[in-house]
Coordinates of C-alpha atoms and ligand atoms in Angstrom, one line a residue:
M1 CA -244.6 -53.2 -2.5
K2 CA -245.4 -49.7 -1.1
K3 CA -249.1 -49.8 -1.9
L4 CA -249.2 -53.2 0.2
C5 CA -247.3 -51.1 3.2
V6 CA -250.3 -48.7 2.7
V7 CA -252.8 -51.2 2.7
M8 CA -251.2 -52.7 5.7
A9 CA -250.2 -49.3 7.9
S10 CA -253.9 -48.5 7.2
I11 CA -255.5 -52.5 8.6
V12 CA -253.0 -52.0 11.8
T13 CA -254.3 -48.2 12.4
L14 CA -257.7 -49.1 12.2
T15 CA -257.1 -52.3 14.5
L16 CA -255.6 -49.6 16.8
V17 CA -258.2 -46.9 16.7
A18 CA -260.5 -49.9 17.0
T19 CA -258.8 -51.2 20.5
T20 CA -258.5 -48.1 22.0
L21 CA -262.3 -47.1 21.0
Y22 CA -262.9 -50.2 23.1
I23 CA -260.3 -50.0 25.8
V24 CA -262.0 -46.3 26.6
E25 CA -265.6 -48.0 27.1
T26 CA -264.3 -51.5 29.3
S27 CA -261.4 -50.0 31.4
S28 CA -260.7 -46.7 33.4
N29 CA -257.1 -46.8 33.2
S30 CA -256.2 -43.8 31.5
I31 CA -252.5 -45.0 30.6
Y32 CA -253.8 -47.7 28.3
H33 CA -255.8 -44.7 26.6
I34 CA -252.9 -43.0 26.7
F35 CA -250.5 -45.5 24.9
Y36 CA -253.1 -46.8 22.7
L37 CA -254.1 -43.2 21.5
L38 CA -250.1 -42.6 21.0
L39 CA -249.6 -45.7 18.8
A40 CA -252.5 -45.2 16.9
L41 CA -250.8 -41.3 16.2
L42 CA -248.0 -42.9 15.5
N43 CA -249.7 -45.5 12.6
T44 CA -251.2 -42.9 11.5
V45 CA -247.8 -40.5 10.8
I46 CA -246.0 -43.6 9.0
L47 CA -249.5 -43.9 7.4
Y48 CA -249.3 -40.6 5.9
V49 CA -245.6 -40.7 4.9
S50 CA -245.6 -43.9 2.7
M51 CA -248.7 -42.2 1.3
T52 CA -247.2 -39.4 -0.1
T53 CA -243.7 -41.3 -0.8
T54 CA -245.9 -43.8 -3.0
E55 CA -247.8 -40.4 -4.4
S56 CA -243.8 -38.9 -5.4
E57 CA -242.8 -42.4 -6.8
E58 CA -245.4 -43.0 -8.9
H59 CA -245.0 -39.7 -10.1
Q60 CA -241.1 -40.5 -10.7
D61 CA -242.8 -43.4 -12.7
Y62 CA -244.9 -41.5 -14.7
V63 CA -241.7 -38.8 -15.6
T64 CA -240.0 -42.0 -16.8
L65 CA -242.5 -43.4 -18.7
E66 CA -242.9 -39.8 -20.2
Q67 CA -239.7 -39.5 -20.7
I68 CA -239.7 -42.9 -22.8
A69 CA -242.8 -42.0 -24.7
F70 CA -241.4 -38.6 -25.9
K71 CA -237.8 -39.7 -26.1
D72 CA -235.7 -41.8 -28.6
A73 CA -233.6 -44.0 -26.5
L74 CA -230.6 -44.1 -28.4
T75 CA -230.0 -40.4 -28.7
S76 CA -232.1 -38.7 -26.1
L77 CA -233.7 -36.5 -28.8
L78 CA -237.3 -36.0 -29.0
N79 CA -238.7 -38.7 -31.3
R80 CA -241.5 -39.0 -33.7
R81 CA -244.3 -38.7 -31.2
A82 CA -243.2 -35.7 -29.2
V83 CA -242.0 -33.9 -32.9
D84 CA -245.5 -34.5 -34.1
N85 CA -247.0 -33.1 -30.7
F86 CA -244.3 -29.8 -30.8
I87 CA -245.6 -29.5 -34.5
D88 CA -249.0 -29.4 -33.4
K89 CA -248.7 -26.9 -30.7
I90 CA -247.0 -24.7 -33.2
I91 CA -249.2 -25.0 -35.9
A92 CA -251.9 -24.1 -33.6
R93 CA -249.8 -20.9 -32.3
C94 CA -249.0 -20.1 -35.8
E95 CA -252.3 -19.9 -36.7
R96 CA -253.2 -17.5 -34.3
D97 CA -250.2 -15.4 -34.5
D98 CA -249.9 -15.6 -38.0
S99 CA -246.2 -16.9 -38.2
K100 CA -243.9 -19.0 -39.9
F101 CA -242.0 -22.3 -39.1
A102 CA -239.6 -24.3 -40.9
I103 CA -239.2 -28.2 -40.9
L104 CA -235.8 -29.2 -41.9
Y105 CA -236.3 -33.4 -42.8
L106 CA -232.9 -34.4 -42.6
D107 CA -232.4 -38.3 -44.3
M108 CA -228.6 -39.5 -44.0
D109 CA -227.0 -40.5 -47.1
N110 CA -224.5 -43.7 -46.3
F111 CA -226.1 -45.0 -43.2
K112 CA -226.9 -48.9 -44.8
S113 CA -223.2 -48.8 -46.1
I114 CA -221.8 -47.5 -42.4
N115 CA -223.8 -50.4 -40.7
D116 CA -223.1 -53.0 -43.2
T117 CA -219.5 -52.3 -43.2
L118 CA -219.0 -51.3 -40.0
G119 CA -221.8 -53.1 -38.2
H120 CA -224.4 -52.1 -36.0
D121 CA -223.0 -51.0 -32.7
V122 CA -220.9 -48.4 -34.8
G123 CA -224.0 -47.3 -36.8
D124 CA -225.4 -46.8 -33.1
S125 CA -222.8 -44.5 -32.0
V126 CA -222.6 -42.5 -35.5
L127 CA -226.4 -41.9 -35.0
V128 CA -225.5 -40.9 -31.2
G129 CA -222.8 -38.5 -32.7
V130 CA -225.0 -37.2 -35.4
A131 CA -227.5 -36.5 -32.7
K132 CA -224.7 -33.9 -30.4
R133 CA -223.5 -32.2 -33.5
L134 CA -227.0 -31.7 -34.8
R135 CA -228.4 -30.4 -31.1
N136 CA -225.0 -27.9 -31.1
L137 CA -226.2 -26.4 -34.9
V138 CA -229.2 -25.0 -34.0
R139 CA -230.9 -22.3 -31.4
G140 CA -231.8 -22.8 -28.0
N141 CA -235.8 -22.8 -29.2
D142 CA -235.4 -24.9 -32.1
V143 CA -236.1 -28.6 -31.8
V144 CA -234.6 -31.5 -33.1
G145 CA -235.7 -35.0 -33.5
R146 CA -235.1 -38.4 -35.0
V147 CA -237.8 -40.0 -36.5
G148 CA -237.0 -43.0 -38.4
G149 CA -233.7 -45.0 -38.2
D150 CA -231.2 -42.3 -39.9
E151 CA -234.1 -39.5 -40.6
F152 CA -234.0 -36.4 -38.2
V153 CA -236.0 -33.3 -38.2
I154 CA -235.1 -30.1 -37.4
I155 CA -237.9 -27.5 -36.6
L156 CA -237.1 -23.6 -36.7
D157 CA -239.9 -22.0 -35.0
E158 CA -240.8 -18.3 -35.2
I159 CA -238.5 -17.5 -38.7
N160 CA -239.5 -14.5 -40.4
E161 CA -238.1 -15.7 -43.4
S162 CA -237.3 -18.6 -45.0
S163 CA -233.1 -17.9 -45.0
L164 CA -233.0 -18.7 -41.5
A165 CA -234.1 -22.6 -42.9
F166 CA -231.4 -22.1 -45.9
I167 CA -228.7 -21.1 -42.9
T168 CA -229.6 -23.8 -41.1
A169 CA -229.4 -26.4 -43.7
E170 CA -225.9 -24.7 -45.3
R171 CA -224.6 -25.4 -41.3
V172 CA -225.6 -28.4 -41.6
I173 CA -223.9 -29.8 -44.7
Q174 CA -221.0 -27.4 -44.2
S175 CA -220.6 -29.2 -40.6
F176 CA -220.3 -32.6 -41.3
K177 CA -217.9 -31.8 -44.2
K178 CA -215.7 -32.9 -41.0
P179 CA -216.0 -36.6 -40.3
L180 CA -217.4 -38.2 -36.9
N181 CA -215.1 -39.6 -34.3
V182 CA -216.4 -43.1 -33.7
N183 CA -214.5 -45.7 -31.2
G184 CA -211.5 -45.0 -33.3
H185 CA -213.1 -44.8 -36.8
R186 CA -212.9 -41.5 -38.4
I187 CA -216.3 -41.8 -40.2
S188 CA -217.8 -39.3 -43.1
V189 CA -222.0 -38.5 -42.7
S190 CA -223.8 -37.0 -45.0
F191 CA -227.2 -36.0 -45.4
S192 CA -230.0 -35.0 -48.3
I193 CA -231.8 -32.4 -46.6
G194 CA -235.6 -31.3 -47.7
I195 CA -237.5 -28.2 -46.5
S196 CA -241.0 -27.2 -46.3
I197 CA -242.0 -23.6 -44.2
Y198 CA -245.6 -23.3 -42.8
P199 CA -247.8 -21.8 -43.8
D200 CA -246.6 -21.4 -47.8
N201 CA -246.1 -25.5 -48.3
G202 CA -249.0 -26.9 -46.1
V203 CA -251.1 -25.8 -42.7
Y204 CA -251.2 -29.6 -41.4
R205 CA -248.2 -31.4 -39.9
L206 CA -249.2 -34.2 -42.6
S207 CA -249.3 -32.1 -45.7
L208 CA -245.9 -30.2 -44.1
F209 CA -243.8 -33.3 -44.1
K210 CA -245.0 -34.8 -47.2
A211 CA -243.8 -31.8 -48.5
A212 CA -240.3 -31.9 -46.8
D213 CA -240.1 -35.5 -47.8
I214 CA -240.6 -34.3 -51.6
A215 CA -237.7 -31.8 -51.2
M216 CA -236.1 -34.0 -49.5
Y217 CA -236.3 -36.6 -52.5
Q218 CA -235.1 -34.3 -55.0
A219 CA -232.2 -33.5 -53.0
K220 CA -231.0 -36.9 -52.9
E221 CA -231.9 -36.8 -57.0
N222 CA -229.7 -34.2 -57.8
G223 CA -226.7 -36.3 -56.3
K224 CA -227.0 -36.1 -52.5
N225 CA -225.0 -34.1 -49.7
G226 CA -227.4 -30.8 -50.2
Y227 CA -231.0 -29.4 -49.4
K228 CA -233.8 -28.3 -51.7
F229 CA -237.0 -26.0 -50.8
Y230 CA -240.5 -27.7 -51.6
T231 CA -241.9 -25.9 -54.4
N232 CA -245.2 -27.2 -56.5
E233 CA -243.6 -28.5 -59.4
L234 CA -241.2 -30.7 -57.4
D235 CA -244.1 -32.2 -56.5
D236 CA -245.1 -33.2 -59.4
R237 CA -241.6 -34.2 -60.9
V238 CA -241.0 -36.3 -57.7
K239 CA -244.0 -38.2 -58.6
K240 CA -242.8 -39.1 -61.8
S241 CA -239.9 -40.3 -60.4
R242 CA -241.1 -42.4 -57.8
A243 CA -243.9 -43.8 -60.7
M244 CA -240.5 -44.5 -62.6
N245 CA -238.7 -46.2 -59.7
V246 CA -242.1 -48.5 -59.0
A247 CA -242.4 -49.2 -62.9
L248 CA -238.7 -50.3 -63.1
E249 CA -238.6 -52.4 -60.0
Q250 CA -242.0 -54.3 -61.7
A251 CA -240.0 -54.7 -64.9
L252 CA -237.3 -56.4 -63.3
V253 CA -239.9 -58.7 -61.4
E254 CA -242.1 -59.4 -64.9
E255 CA -238.7 -59.5 -66.4
Q256 CA -239.3 -56.5 -69.1
F257 CA -235.3 -56.4 -69.4
V258 CA -233.3 -57.7 -72.3
L259 CA -229.7 -57.8 -73.4
K260 CA -228.6 -57.0 -77.1
Y261 CA -225.1 -57.8 -77.8
Q262 CA -223.3 -55.7 -80.3
P263 CA -220.2 -57.6 -82.2
R264 CA -216.7 -56.6 -81.7
V265 CA -214.4 -56.9 -84.4
N266 CA -210.4 -57.6 -84.1
F267 CA -208.7 -56.6 -86.9
N268 CA -205.9 -59.1 -86.3
N269 CA -208.2 -61.8 -86.2
C270 CA -212.1 -62.3 -86.5
T271 CA -212.2 -65.4 -85.0
I272 CA -211.7 -63.9 -81.6
Q273 CA -215.5 -63.5 -80.3
E274 CA -216.3 -60.7 -78.5
A275 CA -219.4 -58.3 -78.0
E276 CA -220.7 -55.8 -75.6
A277 CA -224.2 -56.5 -73.6
L278 CA -226.5 -53.6 -74.0
I279 CA -229.3 -53.4 -72.6
R280 CA -233.1 -52.7 -73.3
W281 CA -236.4 -52.3 -71.6
N282 CA -239.4 -54.4 -72.9
R283 CA -242.1 -52.0 -71.6
P284 CA -245.5 -52.8 -72.4
G285 CA -247.4 -50.4 -74.7
K286 CA -243.8 -48.6 -75.3
G287 CA -241.7 -51.3 -77.7
L288 CA -238.2 -51.3 -77.1
V289 CA -237.0 -48.8 -74.5
A290 CA -233.1 -47.1 -75.1
P291 CA -231.0 -47.4 -72.3
S292 CA -230.6 -43.6 -72.2
E293 CA -234.3 -43.3 -71.2
F294 CA -233.9 -45.1 -67.8
I295 CA -230.4 -45.9 -66.9
P296 CA -229.8 -42.7 -65.7
H297 CA -232.6 -42.7 -63.7
A298 CA -232.2 -46.1 -62.4
E299 CA -228.4 -44.9 -61.5
K300 CA -230.1 -42.3 -58.9
S301 CA -231.4 -44.6 -56.8
H302 CA -230.7 -48.4 -55.3
V303 CA -232.3 -50.1 -58.5
I304 CA -229.5 -49.5 -60.5
L305 CA -228.0 -52.2 -58.2
S306 CA -231.4 -54.9 -59.1
I307 CA -230.9 -53.7 -62.5
G308 CA -227.4 -54.5 -62.6
A309 CA -227.4 -57.5 -60.6
W310 CA -229.9 -58.6 -63.6
V311 CA -227.7 -57.9 -66.0
I312 CA -224.5 -59.6 -64.5
N313 CA -226.4 -62.5 -64.4
E314 CA -228.4 -63.0 -67.5
V315 CA -224.4 -62.0 -69.6
C316 CA -223.0 -65.3 -67.4
R317 CA -225.8 -67.5 -68.6
Q318 CA -225.7 -66.2 -71.9
C319 CA -222.3 -66.9 -71.6
R320 CA -222.6 -70.7 -70.9
V321 CA -224.6 -70.9 -73.8
F322 CA -222.2 -69.8 -75.6
C323 CA -219.9 -71.9 -74.6
E324 CA -222.4 -75.2 -74.6
Q325 CA -222.4 -74.0 -78.1
N326 CA -218.7 -74.3 -78.7
R327 CA -218.7 -70.4 -79.4
P328 CA -216.9 -69.2 -76.2
T329 CA -217.4 -65.5 -76.6
Q330 CA -216.2 -62.7 -73.8
I331 CA -219.4 -60.6 -73.2
S332 CA -218.4 -57.1 -71.8
M333 CA -221.3 -55.2 -69.8
N334 CA -221.5 -51.5 -68.5
I335 CA -220.9 -50.9 -64.7
S336 CA -222.7 -47.9 -63.0
L337 CA -220.6 -46.1 -60.5
M338 CA -223.4 -47.0 -57.7
Q339 CA -223.0 -50.8 -58.4
L340 CA -219.0 -50.7 -58.0
K341 CA -219.6 -48.9 -54.5
D342 CA -221.8 -51.5 -53.4
P343 CA -219.9 -53.4 -50.8
D344 CA -221.9 -56.8 -52.2
F345 CA -220.6 -56.1 -55.5
V346 CA -217.5 -58.1 -55.8
S347 CA -219.8 -61.3 -54.0
V348 CA -222.3 -60.0 -56.9
V349 CA -219.7 -60.8 -59.8
K350 CA -218.6 -63.7 -58.3
K351 CA -221.9 -65.5 -57.8
A352 CA -222.9 -65.4 -61.4
I353 CA -219.8 -66.6 -62.3
D354 CA -220.2 -69.5 -60.3
T355 CA -224.0 -70.4 -60.6
H356 CA -223.0 -70.7 -64.3
H357 CA -220.1 -72.3 -64.1
I358 CA -218.1 -70.3 -66.4
D359 CA -214.4 -68.9 -67.5
A360 CA -214.2 -65.7 -65.5
T361 CA -211.9 -64.4 -68.4
L362 CA -214.9 -64.5 -70.4
I363 CA -216.6 -61.6 -68.8
A364 CA -215.1 -58.0 -68.8
L365 CA -216.5 -55.2 -66.8
E366 CA -216.8 -51.6 -68.9
M367 CA -216.6 -48.5 -66.6
S368 CA -216.9 -44.7 -67.9
E369 CA -213.5 -42.7 -67.6
S370 CA -215.6 -39.7 -65.9
Y371 CA -216.7 -41.7 -62.6
L372 CA -213.1 -43.9 -62.9
M373 CA -210.7 -40.7 -62.6
Q374 CA -213.6 -38.7 -60.5
E375 CA -213.9 -41.5 -57.6
A376 CA -210.5 -43.3 -58.7
E377 CA -209.3 -43.7 -54.7
E378 CA -212.7 -45.3 -53.8
V379 CA -212.6 -47.7 -56.3
I380 CA -209.6 -48.9 -57.2
P381 CA -209.2 -51.9 -54.6
V382 CA -212.7 -52.7 -55.7
L383 CA -210.7 -53.3 -59.6
H384 CA -208.1 -55.0 -57.7
K385 CA -210.8 -57.6 -56.3
L386 CA -212.9 -58.2 -59.7
R387 CA -209.2 -58.8 -61.3
A388 CA -208.8 -61.5 -58.7
L389 CA -212.0 -63.1 -59.8
G390 CA -209.8 -63.7 -63.0
V391 CA -212.7 -60.7 -64.7
K392 CA -211.8 -58.6 -67.2
L393 CA -211.9 -54.7 -67.1
A394 CA -212.2 -51.8 -69.9
V395 CA -212.3 -47.8 -69.3
D396 CA -215.4 -46.7 -71.6
E397 CA -216.1 -44.0 -73.3
F398 CA -212.0 -42.3 -72.9
G399 CA -211.1 -39.3 -74.1
K400 CA -214.8 -37.9 -73.8
G401 CA -213.8 -36.5 -70.3
Y402 CA -210.5 -35.7 -68.7
S403 CA -207.8 -38.6 -67.6
S404 CA -205.3 -38.4 -65.3
M405 CA -202.0 -40.0 -66.1
G406 CA -201.1 -40.5 -62.7
Y407 CA -204.8 -42.9 -62.2
M408 CA -204.0 -44.4 -65.7
K409 CA -201.0 -45.8 -64.6
R410 CA -202.8 -46.9 -61.3
L411 CA -206.3 -48.4 -62.9
P412 CA -205.6 -52.4 -63.3
V413 CA -207.7 -52.6 -66.7
D414 CA -206.9 -54.7 -69.4
T415 CA -208.6 -52.5 -72.0
I416 CA -209.5 -48.7 -73.6
K417 CA -212.5 -48.0 -75.5
I418 CA -212.0 -44.8 -77.2
D419 CA -215.3 -42.8 -77.2
K420 CA -217.2 -42.8 -80.6
S421 CA -217.0 -38.6 -80.3
L422 CA -213.3 -38.9 -81.2
I423 CA -213.6 -41.5 -83.8
N424 CA -216.3 -40.0 -85.4
E425 CA -213.4 -36.9 -85.9
I426 CA -210.7 -39.1 -87.2
L427 CA -211.5 -38.2 -90.6
I428 CA -212.0 -34.4 -90.4
N429 CA -209.4 -33.2 -87.5
E430 CA -206.2 -34.0 -87.7
K431 CA -205.8 -32.9 -84.4
D432 CA -208.2 -35.7 -82.8
K433 CA -206.6 -38.6 -85.3
E434 CA -203.2 -37.4 -83.6
L435 CA -205.0 -38.3 -80.4
V436 CA -206.0 -41.1 -81.1
A437 CA -203.1 -42.3 -81.8
A438 CA -201.8 -41.1 -78.9
I439 CA -204.2 -42.8 -77.2
T440 CA -203.4 -46.2 -78.6
A441 CA -199.9 -45.9 -78.1
L442 CA -200.5 -45.1 -74.5
G443 CA -202.8 -47.8 -74.2
H444 CA -200.0 -50.3 -75.7
V445 CA -197.0 -49.0 -73.5
M446 CA -199.2 -50.0 -70.5
N447 CA -199.9 -53.5 -71.7
M448 CA -203.6 -52.4 -72.6
S449 CA -205.5 -53.1 -75.9
V450 CA -207.3 -50.6 -78.0
V451 CA -211.4 -50.4 -79.0
A452 CA -212.6 -48.1 -81.0
E453 CA -216.7 -47.1 -80.5
G454 CA -218.8 -45.4 -83.1
V455 CA -217.4 -47.4 -86.3
E456 CA -220.1 -46.0 -88.8
I457 CA -218.7 -46.2 -92.2
D458 CA -215.8 -48.2 -93.9
K459 CA -213.5 -45.2 -93.6
H460 CA -213.5 -45.1 -89.4
L461 CA -212.5 -48.5 -89.6
Q462 CA -209.8 -48.5 -92.3
M463 CA -208.4 -45.2 -89.8
S464 CA -208.7 -47.0 -86.8
R465 CA -206.2 -49.8 -88.3
L466 CA -204.2 -47.3 -89.4
L467 CA -203.7 -45.8 -86.5
H468 CA -203.2 -49.4 -84.6
I469 CA -205.9 -49.7 -82.9
D470 CA -207.0 -53.5 -82.1
S471 CA -210.5 -53.6 -82.6
A472 CA -213.8 -52.3 -83.5
Q473 CA -216.8 -51.8 -83.0
G474 CA -220.1 -49.6 -84.3
F475 CA -223.1 -49.2 -86.7
Y476 CA -220.9 -50.0 -89.6
L477 CA -219.9 -53.7 -88.5
A478 CA -223.4 -54.5 -86.5
Q479 CA -226.3 -52.8 -84.5
P480 CA -226.5 -54.5 -81.0
L481 CA -228.1 -58.0 -82.2
E482 CA -230.0 -60.8 -80.7
A483 CA -227.7 -63.1 -79.2
D484 CA -228.5 -66.1 -81.5
E485 CA -227.8 -63.6 -84.3
L486 CA -224.2 -62.9 -83.3
H487 CA -222.6 -66.4 -84.5
A488 CA -223.6 -66.0 -88.2
F489 CA -222.7 -62.2 -88.0
Y490 CA -219.0 -63.4 -87.1
E491 CA -219.3 -65.9 -89.8
T492 CA -219.5 -63.3 -92.4
C493 CA -217.7 -60.4 -91.1
N494 CA -214.5 -60.9 -92.8
E495 CA -215.8 -59.4 -96.2
K496 CA -216.4 -56.5 -94.1
I497 CA -213.0 -56.2 -92.2
S498 CA -210.8 -57.6 -95.1
Ligands
LIG501 P1 -222.0 -47.4 -73.7 O1 -221.5 -48.1 -73.0 O2 -220.9 -46.3 -74.7 O3 -222.4 -48.2 -75.1 C1 -222.5 -48.2 -76.7 C2 -223.5 -46.9 -77.2 O4 -223.5 -46.3 -78.3 C3 -224.5 -47.8 -77.5 O5 -225.6 -47.2 -77.3 C4 -224.9 -48.3 -78.7 O6 -226.1 -48.8 -79.3 C5 -224.4 -47.2 -79.4 N1 -223.4 -47.4 -80.6 C6 -223.0 -48.6 -80.6 N2 -222.4 -48.0 -82.2 C7 -222.3 -47.2 -82.8 C8 -222.2 -46.2 -83.6 O7 -221.5 -46.6 -84.6 N3 -222.8 -44.9 -83.7 C9 -223.4 -44.2 -82.9 N4 -223.7 -43.4 -82.4 N5 -223.7 -45.2 -81.5 C10 -223.8 -46.6 -81.7 P2 -227.0 -48.1 -75.8 O8 -227.3 -49.4 -76.3 O9 -228.4 -47.2 -76.2 O10 -226.5 -47.8 -74.9 C11 -226.3 -46.2 -74.2 C12 -225.5 -46.3 -73.0 O11 -226.1 -47.0 -72.2 C13 -224.2 -47.2 -73.3 O12 -223.1 -46.3 -73.9 C14 -224.1 -47.2 -71.7 O13 -223.5 -46.6 -70.8 C15 -225.3 -47.2 -71.2 N6 -225.6 -48.7 -71.0 C16 -226.3 -49.9 -71.5 N7 -226.5 -50.8 -70.8 C17 -226.3 -51.0 -70.1 C18 -226.1 -51.8 -69.0 O14 -226.4 -53.1 -68.9 N8 -225.9 -51.1 -67.3 C19 -225.6 -50.1 -67.4 N9 -225.2 -49.4 -66.1 N10 -225.5 -49.4 -68.5 C20 -226.0 -49.3 -69.9
LIG502 MG1 -220.0 -49.4 -72.8

């Protein structure tokens, strides 16, 4: 629009100047000369003013465009492009001055669940709140940027010692111990932080980012809400760990996981049929891999959710097969903490039960005592929802860690599984024997059934029975078996328990 005005003003000016020249040539009346000259002068002024305002508006447009190009629209922090430019500049300067700088790469630990449970608007406000808090944590010449959905960087310019990076990372962790106040919600946020230092961990922007990313990954694996400096040996570890994740995901796609079933025998009635599903990885070239070699790894990433969902579905499918064979069997399976904390967990269980049309009471979920006690407040509501579906719940590895009686009373569980480390001691250690007797009595007072795990010899079985334990599983009775071997076992197990 402004440009059009300039063009029009230019045309009018030229016409007026031409008319003035024509009149000067053809007329002797000087009033006309002066009048036309004044008009031409006025128009030139208008032309000048509109040209300068157009220029300044163009400049304004340019500034706005520059801001859009370099600022993150949501948080007003520097965006990825600006962060890249800044790093390139300080690399050039540090090279000249022989100085150092640090990149702190921050990945939010729980952003997905905030978005999933509270919605994207709250998620956006959390990012804005995080940006504000981070800005207040750093020195004036340090730079904070947002380089991905929930990923931030802090660039600490001109550091002499890596201790400043350490202090800043520590300050971030401490500062976020206080929840954010967002639209009336108190939201806890934490970060895993990877730190790389120029020139110790790389002399190019990309290598520095890669080093910080590797360190961040390690901080996540170490249990999140912490920081890690990059080291060369970390590089190796993280490469192996990422390769393992890829292999596990591929194993799911290529159906390399299998379940074995370890029968559990009820002392009073051998016909009550129960078994625990135990996963194995039929890894090409490596044979059957035990869960201890891959479950702890899967539990450090989201892969455990996919593996867990596969186990739940497979157990329900097998349960259906047993029902169709007129051999209804209660199958229990092990559940990791991350599964229980997954907002979709209850619906994953429900969907598997519905898909295979099974009675929910034929499914039991085993959860280890250690995490149930540590995370009781968070998981108790989930346990109630699972119970409402009809599934049975068990505390696994009981006696291995510590239990709070307060929580035991509140946990809506049906079964206590006494850990094999205690069962192994009942013949040699009087105190352990008494402890097992006390746990059994306690379980019964709370209307729970009690299972002995790790029954390896006949005497374990006899002693468990004497201590009024309800049922037992262990190598003495049977190793984990194929699904179709289970019922042949039940038909012959009478000899062992009689
Ligand atoms: P857990 O739930 O305590 O399972 C019992 C483990 O003890 C199994 O090892 C079983 O084979 C072993 N066991 C059974 N009887 C005896 C015995 O008499 N003596 C001894 N020494 N051991 C016995 P497994 O199959 O290697 O499983 C180890 C752990 O891996 C399980 O401990 C469980 O925590 C985890 N796990 C297994 N399957 C799954 C799964 O599908 N999902 C998850 N999240 N974890 C699983
Ligand atoms: Mg178990």
